[in-house]
Coordinates of C-alpha atoms in Angstrom, one line a residue:
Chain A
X1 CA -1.8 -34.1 18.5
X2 CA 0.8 -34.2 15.4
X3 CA -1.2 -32.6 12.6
X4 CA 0.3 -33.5 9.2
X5 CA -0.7 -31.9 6.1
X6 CA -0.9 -34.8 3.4
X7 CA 0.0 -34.1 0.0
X8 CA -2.5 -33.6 -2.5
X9 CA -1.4 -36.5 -4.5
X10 CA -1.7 -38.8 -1.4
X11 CA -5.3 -37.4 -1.0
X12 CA -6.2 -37.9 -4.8
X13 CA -5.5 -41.7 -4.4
X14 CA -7.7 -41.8 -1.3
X15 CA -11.8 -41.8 -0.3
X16 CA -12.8 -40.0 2.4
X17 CA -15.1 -42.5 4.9
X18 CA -17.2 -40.5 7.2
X19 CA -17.1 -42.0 10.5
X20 CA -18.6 -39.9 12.8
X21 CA -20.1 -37.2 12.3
X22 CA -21.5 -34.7 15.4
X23 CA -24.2 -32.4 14.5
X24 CA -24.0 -30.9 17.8
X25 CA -21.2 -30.4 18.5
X26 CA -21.6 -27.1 20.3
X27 CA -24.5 -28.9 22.7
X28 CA -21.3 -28.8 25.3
X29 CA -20.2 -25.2 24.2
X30 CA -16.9 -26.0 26.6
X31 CA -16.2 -28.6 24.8
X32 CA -16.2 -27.5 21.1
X33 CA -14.5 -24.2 22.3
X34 CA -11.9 -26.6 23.8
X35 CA -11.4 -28.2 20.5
X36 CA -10.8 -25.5 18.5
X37 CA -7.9 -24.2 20.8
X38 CA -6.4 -27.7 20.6
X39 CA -6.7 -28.1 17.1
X40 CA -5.9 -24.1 16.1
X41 CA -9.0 -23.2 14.1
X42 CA -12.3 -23.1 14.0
X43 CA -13.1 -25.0 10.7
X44 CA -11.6 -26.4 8.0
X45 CA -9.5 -30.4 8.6
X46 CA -6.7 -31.4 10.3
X47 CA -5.3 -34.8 9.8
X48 CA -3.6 -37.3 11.6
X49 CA -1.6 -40.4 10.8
X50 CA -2.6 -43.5 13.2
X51 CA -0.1 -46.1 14.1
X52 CA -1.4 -48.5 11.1
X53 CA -0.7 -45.7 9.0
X54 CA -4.2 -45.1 8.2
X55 CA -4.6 -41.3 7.5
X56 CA -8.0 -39.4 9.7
X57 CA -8.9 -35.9 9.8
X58 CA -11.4 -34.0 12.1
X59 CA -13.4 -31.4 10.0
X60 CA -14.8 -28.5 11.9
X61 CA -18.1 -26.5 10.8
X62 CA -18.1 -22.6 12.2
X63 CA -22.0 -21.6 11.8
X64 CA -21.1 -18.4 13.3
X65 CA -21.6 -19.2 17.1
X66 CA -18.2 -18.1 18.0
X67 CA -17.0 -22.0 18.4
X68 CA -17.2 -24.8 16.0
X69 CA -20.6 -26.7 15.8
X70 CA -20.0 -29.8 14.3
X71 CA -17.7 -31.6 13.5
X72 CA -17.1 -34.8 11.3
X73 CA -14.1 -37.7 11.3
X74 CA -13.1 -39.3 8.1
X75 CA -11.0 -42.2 7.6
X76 CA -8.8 -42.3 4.4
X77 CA -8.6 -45.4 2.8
X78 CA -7.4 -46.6 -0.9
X79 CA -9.7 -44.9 -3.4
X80 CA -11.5 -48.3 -4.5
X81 CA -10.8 -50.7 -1.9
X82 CA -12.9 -51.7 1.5
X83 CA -12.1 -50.1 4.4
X84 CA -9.2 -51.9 6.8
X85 CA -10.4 -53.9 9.6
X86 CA -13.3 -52.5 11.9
X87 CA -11.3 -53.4 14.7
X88 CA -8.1 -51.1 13.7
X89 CA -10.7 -48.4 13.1
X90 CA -12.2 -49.1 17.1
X91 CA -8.6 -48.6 18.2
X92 CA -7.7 -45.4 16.0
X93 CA -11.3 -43.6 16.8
X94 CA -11.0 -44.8 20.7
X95 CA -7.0 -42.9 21.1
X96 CA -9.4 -40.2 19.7
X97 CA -12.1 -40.5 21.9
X98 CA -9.4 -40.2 24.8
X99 CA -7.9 -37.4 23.2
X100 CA -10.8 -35.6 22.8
X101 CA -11.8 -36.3 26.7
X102 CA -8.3 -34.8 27.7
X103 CA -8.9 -31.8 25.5
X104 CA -12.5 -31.2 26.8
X105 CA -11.7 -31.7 30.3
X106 CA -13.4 -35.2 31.0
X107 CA -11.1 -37.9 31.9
X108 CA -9.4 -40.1 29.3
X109 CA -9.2 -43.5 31.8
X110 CA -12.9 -43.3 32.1
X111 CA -13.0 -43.4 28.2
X112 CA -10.7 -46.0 28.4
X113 CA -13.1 -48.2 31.6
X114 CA -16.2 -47.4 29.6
X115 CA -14.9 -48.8 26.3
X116 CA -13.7 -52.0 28.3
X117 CA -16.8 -52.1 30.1
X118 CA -18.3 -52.6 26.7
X119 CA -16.4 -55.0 25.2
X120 CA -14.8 -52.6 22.4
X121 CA -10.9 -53.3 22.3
X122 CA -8.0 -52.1 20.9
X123 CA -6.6 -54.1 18.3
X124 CA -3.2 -54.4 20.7
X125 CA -1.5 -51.3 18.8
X126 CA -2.9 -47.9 19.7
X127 CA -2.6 -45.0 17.2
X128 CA 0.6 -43.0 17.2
X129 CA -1.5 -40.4 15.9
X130 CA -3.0 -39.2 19.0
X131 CA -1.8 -38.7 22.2
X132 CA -2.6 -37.0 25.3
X133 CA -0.6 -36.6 28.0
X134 CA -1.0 -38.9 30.8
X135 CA -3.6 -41.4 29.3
X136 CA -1.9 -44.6 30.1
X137 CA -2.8 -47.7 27.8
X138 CA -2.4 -51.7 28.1
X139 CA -1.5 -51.4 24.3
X140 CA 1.8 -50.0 22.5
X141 CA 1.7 -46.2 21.8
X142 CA 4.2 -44.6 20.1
X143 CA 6.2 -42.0 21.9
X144 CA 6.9 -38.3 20.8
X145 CA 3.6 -37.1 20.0
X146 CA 2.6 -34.1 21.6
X147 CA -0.8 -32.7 22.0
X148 CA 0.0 -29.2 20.4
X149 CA -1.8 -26.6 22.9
X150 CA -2.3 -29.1 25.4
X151 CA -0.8 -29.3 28.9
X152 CA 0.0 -32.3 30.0
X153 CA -2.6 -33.4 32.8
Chain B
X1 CA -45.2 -46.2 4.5
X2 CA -44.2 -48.2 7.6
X3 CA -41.9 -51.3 7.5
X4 CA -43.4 -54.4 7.5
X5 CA -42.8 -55.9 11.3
X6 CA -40.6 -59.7 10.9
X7 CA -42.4 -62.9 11.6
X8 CA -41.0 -63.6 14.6
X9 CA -41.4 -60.4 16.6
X10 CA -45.6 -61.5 15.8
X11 CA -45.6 -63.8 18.0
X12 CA -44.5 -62.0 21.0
X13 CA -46.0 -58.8 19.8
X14 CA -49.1 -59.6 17.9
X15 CA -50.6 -56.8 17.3
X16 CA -50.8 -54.2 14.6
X17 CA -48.8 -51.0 13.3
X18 CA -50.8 -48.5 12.6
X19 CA -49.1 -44.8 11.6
X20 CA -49.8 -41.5 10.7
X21 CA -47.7 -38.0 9.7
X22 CA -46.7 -36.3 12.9
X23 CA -45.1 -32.4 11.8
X24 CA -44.0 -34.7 8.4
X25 CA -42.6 -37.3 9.5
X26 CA -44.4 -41.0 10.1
X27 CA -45.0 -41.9 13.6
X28 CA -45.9 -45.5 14.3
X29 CA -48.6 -46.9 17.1
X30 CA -50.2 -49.9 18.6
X31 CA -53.8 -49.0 18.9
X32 CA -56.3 -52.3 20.7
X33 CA -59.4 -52.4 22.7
X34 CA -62.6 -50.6 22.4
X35 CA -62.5 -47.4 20.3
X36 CA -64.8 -46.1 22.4
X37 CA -63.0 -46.7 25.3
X38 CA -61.2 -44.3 27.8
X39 CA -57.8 -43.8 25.3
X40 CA -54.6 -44.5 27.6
X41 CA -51.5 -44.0 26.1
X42 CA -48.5 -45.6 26.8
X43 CA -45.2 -43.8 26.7
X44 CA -41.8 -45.5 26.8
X45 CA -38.4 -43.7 26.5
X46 CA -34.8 -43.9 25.8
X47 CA -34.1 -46.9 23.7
X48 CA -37.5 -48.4 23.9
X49 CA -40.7 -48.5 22.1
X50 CA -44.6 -50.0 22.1
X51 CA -43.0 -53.2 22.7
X52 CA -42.1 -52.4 26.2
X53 CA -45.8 -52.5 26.6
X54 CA -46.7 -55.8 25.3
X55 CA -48.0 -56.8 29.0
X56 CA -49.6 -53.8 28.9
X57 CA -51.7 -53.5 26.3
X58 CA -54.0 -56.7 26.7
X59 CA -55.1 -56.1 30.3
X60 CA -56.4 -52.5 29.5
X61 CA -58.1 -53.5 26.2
X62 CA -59.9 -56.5 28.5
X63 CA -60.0 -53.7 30.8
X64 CA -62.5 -52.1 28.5
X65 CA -59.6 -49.3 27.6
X66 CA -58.4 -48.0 24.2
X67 CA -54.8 -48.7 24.3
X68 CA -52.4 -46.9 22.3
X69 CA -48.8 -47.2 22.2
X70 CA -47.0 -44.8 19.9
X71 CA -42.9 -44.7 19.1
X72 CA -41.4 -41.9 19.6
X73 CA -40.2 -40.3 16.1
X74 CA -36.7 -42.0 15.9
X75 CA -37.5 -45.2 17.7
X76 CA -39.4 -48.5 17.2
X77 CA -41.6 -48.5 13.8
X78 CA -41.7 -44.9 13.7
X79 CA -39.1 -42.7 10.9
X80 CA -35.8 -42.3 12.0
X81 CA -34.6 -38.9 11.0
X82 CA -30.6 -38.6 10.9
X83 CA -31.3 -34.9 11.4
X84 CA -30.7 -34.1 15.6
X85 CA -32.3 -30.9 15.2
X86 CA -35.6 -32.5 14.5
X87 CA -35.5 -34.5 17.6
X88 CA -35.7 -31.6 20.6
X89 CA -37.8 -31.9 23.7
X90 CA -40.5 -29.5 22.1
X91 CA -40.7 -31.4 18.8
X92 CA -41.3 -34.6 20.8
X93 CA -44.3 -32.9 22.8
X94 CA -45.5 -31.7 19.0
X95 CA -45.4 -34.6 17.7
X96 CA -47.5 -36.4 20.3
X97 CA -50.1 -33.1 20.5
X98 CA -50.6 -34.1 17.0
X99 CA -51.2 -37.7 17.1
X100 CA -53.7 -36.7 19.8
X101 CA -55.2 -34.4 17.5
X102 CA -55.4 -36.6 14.8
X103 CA -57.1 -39.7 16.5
X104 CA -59.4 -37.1 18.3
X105 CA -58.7 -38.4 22.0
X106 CA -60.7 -37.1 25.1
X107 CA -60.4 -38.1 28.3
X108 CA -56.9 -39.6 27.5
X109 CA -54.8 -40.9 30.1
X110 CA -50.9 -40.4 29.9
X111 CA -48.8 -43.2 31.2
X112 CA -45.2 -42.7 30.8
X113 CA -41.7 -43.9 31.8
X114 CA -38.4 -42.2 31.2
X115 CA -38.9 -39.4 28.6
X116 CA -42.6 -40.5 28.3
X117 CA -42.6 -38.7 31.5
X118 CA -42.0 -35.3 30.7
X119 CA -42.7 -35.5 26.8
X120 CA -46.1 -36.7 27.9
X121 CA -47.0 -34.3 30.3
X122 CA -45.9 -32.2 28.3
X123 CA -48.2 -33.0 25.5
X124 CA -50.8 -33.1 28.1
X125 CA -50.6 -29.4 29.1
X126 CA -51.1 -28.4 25.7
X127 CA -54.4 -30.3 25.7
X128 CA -55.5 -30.3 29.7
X129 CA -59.2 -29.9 28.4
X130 CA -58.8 -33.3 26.8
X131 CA -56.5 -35.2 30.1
X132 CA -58.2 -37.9 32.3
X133 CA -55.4 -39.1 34.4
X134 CA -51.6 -39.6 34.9
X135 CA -49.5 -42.3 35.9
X136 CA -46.1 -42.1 36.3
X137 CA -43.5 -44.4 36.5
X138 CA -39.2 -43.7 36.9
X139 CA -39.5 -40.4 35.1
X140 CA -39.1 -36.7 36.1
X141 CA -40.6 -33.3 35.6
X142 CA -38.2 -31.4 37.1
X143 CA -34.6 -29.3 37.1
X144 CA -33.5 -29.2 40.4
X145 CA -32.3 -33.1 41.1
X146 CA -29.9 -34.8 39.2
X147 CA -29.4 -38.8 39.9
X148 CA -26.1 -39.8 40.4
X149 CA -26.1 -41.9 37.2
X150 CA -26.5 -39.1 34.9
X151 CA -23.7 -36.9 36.7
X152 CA -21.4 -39.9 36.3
X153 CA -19.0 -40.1 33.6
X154 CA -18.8 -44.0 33.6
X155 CA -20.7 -44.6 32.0
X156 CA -23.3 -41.7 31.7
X157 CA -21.4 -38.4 30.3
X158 CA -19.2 -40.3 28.4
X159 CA -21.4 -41.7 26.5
X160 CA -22.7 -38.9 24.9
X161 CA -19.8 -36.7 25.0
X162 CA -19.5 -34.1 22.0
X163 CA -18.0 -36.6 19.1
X164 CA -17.3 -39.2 21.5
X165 CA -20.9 -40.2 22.0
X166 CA -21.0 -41.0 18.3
X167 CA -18.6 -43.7 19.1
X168 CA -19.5 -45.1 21.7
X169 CA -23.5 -44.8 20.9
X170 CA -23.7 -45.2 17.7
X171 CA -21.0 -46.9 16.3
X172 CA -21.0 -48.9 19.3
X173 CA -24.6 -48.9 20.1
X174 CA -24.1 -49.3 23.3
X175 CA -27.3 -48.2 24.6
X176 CA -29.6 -49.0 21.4
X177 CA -28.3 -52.6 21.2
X178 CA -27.5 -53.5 25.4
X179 CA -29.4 -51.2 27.1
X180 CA -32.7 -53.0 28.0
X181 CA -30.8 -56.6 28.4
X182 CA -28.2 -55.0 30.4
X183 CA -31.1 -53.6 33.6
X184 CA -33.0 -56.6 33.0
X185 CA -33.9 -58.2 36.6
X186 CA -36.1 -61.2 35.5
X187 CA -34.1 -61.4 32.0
X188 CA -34.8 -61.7 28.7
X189 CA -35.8 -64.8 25.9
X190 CA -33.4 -63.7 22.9
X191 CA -36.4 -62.9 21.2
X192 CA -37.8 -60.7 23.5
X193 CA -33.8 -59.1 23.2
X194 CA -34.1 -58.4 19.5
X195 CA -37.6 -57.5 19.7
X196 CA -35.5 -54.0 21.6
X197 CA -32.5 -54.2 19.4
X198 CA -33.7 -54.7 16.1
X199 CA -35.6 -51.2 15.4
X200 CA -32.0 -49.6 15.7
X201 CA -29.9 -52.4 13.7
X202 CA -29.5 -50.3 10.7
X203 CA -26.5 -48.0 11.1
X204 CA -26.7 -44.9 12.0
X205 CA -30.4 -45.5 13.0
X206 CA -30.7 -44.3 16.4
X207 CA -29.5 -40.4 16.5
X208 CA -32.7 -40.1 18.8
X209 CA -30.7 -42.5 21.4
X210 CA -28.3 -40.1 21.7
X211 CA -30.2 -36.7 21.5
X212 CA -32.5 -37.8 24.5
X213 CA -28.9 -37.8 27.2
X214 CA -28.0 -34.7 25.7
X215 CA -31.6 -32.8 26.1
X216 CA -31.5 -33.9 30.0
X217 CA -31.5 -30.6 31.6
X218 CA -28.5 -30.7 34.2
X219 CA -27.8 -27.0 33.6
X220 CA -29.1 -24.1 32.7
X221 CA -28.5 -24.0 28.7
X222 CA -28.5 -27.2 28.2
X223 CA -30.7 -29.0 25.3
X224 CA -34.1 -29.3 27.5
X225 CA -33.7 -27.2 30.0
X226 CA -36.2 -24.6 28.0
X227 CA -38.9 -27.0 28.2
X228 CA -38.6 -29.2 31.2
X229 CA -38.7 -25.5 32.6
X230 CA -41.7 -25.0 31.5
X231 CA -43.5 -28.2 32.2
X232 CA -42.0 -27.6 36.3
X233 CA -43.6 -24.3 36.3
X234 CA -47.2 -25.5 34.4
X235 CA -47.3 -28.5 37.2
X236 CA -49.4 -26.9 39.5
X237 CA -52.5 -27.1 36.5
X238 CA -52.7 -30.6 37.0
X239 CA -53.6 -30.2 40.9
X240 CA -57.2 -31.9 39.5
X241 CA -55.6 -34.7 37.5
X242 CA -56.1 -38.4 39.1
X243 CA -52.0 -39.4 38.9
X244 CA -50.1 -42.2 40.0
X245 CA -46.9 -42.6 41.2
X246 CA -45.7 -46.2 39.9
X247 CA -41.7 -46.8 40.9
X248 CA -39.0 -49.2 41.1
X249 CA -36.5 -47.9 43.7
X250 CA -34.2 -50.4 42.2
X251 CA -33.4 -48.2 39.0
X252 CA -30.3 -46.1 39.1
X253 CA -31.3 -44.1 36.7
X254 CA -34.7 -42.6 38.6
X255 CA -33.7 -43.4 42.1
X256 CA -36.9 -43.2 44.8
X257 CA -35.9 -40.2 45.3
X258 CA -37.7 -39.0 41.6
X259 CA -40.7 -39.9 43.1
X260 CA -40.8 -38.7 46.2
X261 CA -39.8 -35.5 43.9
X262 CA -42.5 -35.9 42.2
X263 CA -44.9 -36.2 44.6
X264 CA -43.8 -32.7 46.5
X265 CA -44.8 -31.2 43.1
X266 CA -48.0 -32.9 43.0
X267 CA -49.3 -33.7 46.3
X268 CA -52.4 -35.1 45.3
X269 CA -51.3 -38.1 43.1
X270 CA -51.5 -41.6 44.6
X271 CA -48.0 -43.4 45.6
X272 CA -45.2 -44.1 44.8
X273 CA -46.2 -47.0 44.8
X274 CA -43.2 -49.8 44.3
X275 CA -42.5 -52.2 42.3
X276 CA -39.5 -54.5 43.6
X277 CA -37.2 -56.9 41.5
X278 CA -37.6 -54.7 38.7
X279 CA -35.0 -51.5 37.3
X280 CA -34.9 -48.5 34.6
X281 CA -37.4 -50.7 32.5
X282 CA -39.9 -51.4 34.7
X283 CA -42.7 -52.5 32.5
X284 CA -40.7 -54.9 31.0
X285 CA -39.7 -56.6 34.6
X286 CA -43.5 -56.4 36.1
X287 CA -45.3 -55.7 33.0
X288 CA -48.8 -57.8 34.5
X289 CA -48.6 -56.6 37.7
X290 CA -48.3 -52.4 36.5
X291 CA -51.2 -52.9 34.2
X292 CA -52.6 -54.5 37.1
X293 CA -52.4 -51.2 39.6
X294 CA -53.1 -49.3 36.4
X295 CA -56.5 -50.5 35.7
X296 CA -57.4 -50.7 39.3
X297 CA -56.4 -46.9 39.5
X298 CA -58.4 -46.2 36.6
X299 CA -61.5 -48.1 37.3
X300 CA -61.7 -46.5 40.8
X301 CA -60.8 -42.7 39.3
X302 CA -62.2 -42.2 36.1
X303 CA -63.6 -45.2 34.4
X304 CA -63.4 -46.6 31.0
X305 CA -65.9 -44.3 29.2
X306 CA -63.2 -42.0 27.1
X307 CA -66.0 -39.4 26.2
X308 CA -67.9 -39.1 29.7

């Protein structure tokens, strides 16, 4: 994952969308504790920059479980403008769905058959935001992003 | 107040919402026959609601039974709290304790399916002075067996994945929007389609569609292991209770093999009895001919008179 840290004036110009926000995120304790290594902390935002340029961030929630316990994903889009396409958001959030499944030990490829299975596509481009090692795509991913903490599998 | 039910889902479901507070929030149900008659209620589960009963419903009120059909707080007519936290296991069983309360049921029969298994029993333990009967049908009451579908992570465990779930279940709906359509064997009129859709079309609507995956006890720990604990230990109490064993071995979800489980942990019910060309949603593929072996069952083991 290649964490940016956006400048504040970039941010000013910008709403935050929540897109999906996991109250439980601790209901796998593996899995959140898996997070927070990949991410480096246990609350507080990281962003990311996807392949359409369309800035993210994953916000973590400590409530003092020892791992973060929920979580929440914004999309950053111009202050007073409707979001971008819902399909470019499908393909941004679904590299993160895979990246999340490599982090949390599940298997990104199944992400990637289930989201087939259901008929959710990638708009062709897949975020150069996100990337873990050894997902393989149909779509065009940008090379040279490197899951920080994370082995490739 | 409850939202007011469209036109067109009248004429395939005719009858009327009723609702009360359940632990503060509103909980919807059909309620048809004679009020004096034995109550059976009619439990669906993950992503259904009363409407999965619509074949149901008619041949027990005939029948000479009360039948009432509740949602589930987060599904059907009922509120749809955005808060996870207030839709556990045990709130669940609360919530149906009080509707029993409330309407002052005795004699009740619980007929579930899916989580109107185990969230039923497990309202009916609370209140074992008040049970008539059980019937069971693709459901579970147990930790120790795990189907094969809800180890597998395509689609199962990814769909409800920490953060990934929300994807793929809510922003997707994948489950609240497909999931009846998808096992029907007999299929469905589009109506009848949206009629199971439509309850979760606004978005964000159907937190209680993912909660109920992630409270399936695989492990020790996990959401519902607490309480489906308790419900396997308290299953010996209902060694009295007429029960049925309704099944359709051609579910992947609750395999045969549930039943047969479930009749080592109560020996005395009747069946399985099954159910062919039919899956998960059962009363939705043979909905005439379950009431059917319903009302036989109860005729022959209790009878309609809810207060005898």
């Amino acid at each position: 994952m290649n964490f940016i840290e956006p400048a504040q004036e970039e941010l000013d110009g910008l709403r935050a969308d929540p897109l999906l926000w996991e109250q439980e995120l601790d209901v796998r304790p593996e899995f959140a504790e898996a997070i927070e290594r990949a991410v480096g902390k246990r609350a507080g935002r990281v962003y990311w920059r996807s392949a359409r340029h369309h800035l993210y961030a994953l916000e973590l929630a400590d409530l003092g479980r020892g791992r973060p316990s929920m979580a929440m994903v914004y999309g950053f889009w111009d202050r007073y403008e409707p979001r971008p396409p819902e399909d470019e958001i499908d393909a941004d959030l679904l590299d993160l769905c895979e990246w999340l499944a490599g982090v949390g030990g599940l298997n990104p490829a199944d992400v990637a058959k289930v989201a087939q299975h259901a008929g959710i596509r990638s708009a062709g481009i897949r975020s150069a935001g996100i990337r873990s090692a050894g997902i393989r795509s149909a779509g065009i991913r940008s090379a040279g992003i490197k899951s920080a903490g994370i082995k490739p599998a | 107040m409850l939202r007011p039910a469209p036109a067109w889902l009248k004429n395939i479901f005719p009858y009327e919402q009723r609702s009360l507070i359940v632990n503060g929030r509103r909980m919807a149900y059909i309620d048809e026959g004679d009020p004096r008659g034995r109550p059976v209620l009619l439990l669906s589960g993950n992503p259904t609601w009363g409407f999965l009963y619509r074949d149901f419903i008619g041949p027990l009120a005939r029948a000479g039974y009360r039948a009432i059909a509740p949602d589930w707080i987060g599904c059907g007519y009922s509120d749809h709290p955005r808060v996870d936290a207030a839709l556990t296991f045990a709130h669940h069983i609360a919530d149906l304790v009080s509707l029993i309360d409330q309407l002052e049921l005795r004699g009740f029969v619980i007929v579930g399916q899916d989580w109107g298994g185990p969230q039923g029993v497990g309202a009916a333990l609370q209140r074992l002075d008040r049970l008539g009967a059980l019937v069971l049908m693709n459901t579970w009451l147990f930790t120790d067996f795990i189907s094969k579908f809800h180890a597998s992570p395509k689609p199962w465990t990814t769909w409800h994945a920490p953060l990934i779930g929300q994807f793929f279940m809510k922003r997707h709906k994948v489950l609240s929007h497909h999931g009846p359509t998808a096992t029907s064997v007999r299929g469905m009129s589009p109506e009848e389609a949206l009629a199971y859709h439509h309850v979760f079309d606004e978005p964000d609507s159907d937190h209680v569609v993912l909660a109920w995956p992630r409270t399936i006890p695989m492990r020790d720990g996990d959401r519902g292991w607490q309480d489906m604990k308790m419900i396997e230990r308290r299953l010996p109490e209902l060694a009295s209770t007429p029960t049925l064993l309704l099944w359709a071995p051609g579910d992947e979800v609750f395999p045969v093999e549930f039943g047969d489980r479930l009749k080592q942990r109560l020996p005395h019910a009747e069946g399985p009895v099954t159910f062919d060309r039919a899956r998960h949603f059962l009363q939705d593929d043979r909905g005439p001919d379950l009431a059917s072996a319903i009302v036989e069952f109860l005729n022959r083991k209790v009878g309609v008179s809810g207060r005898a």
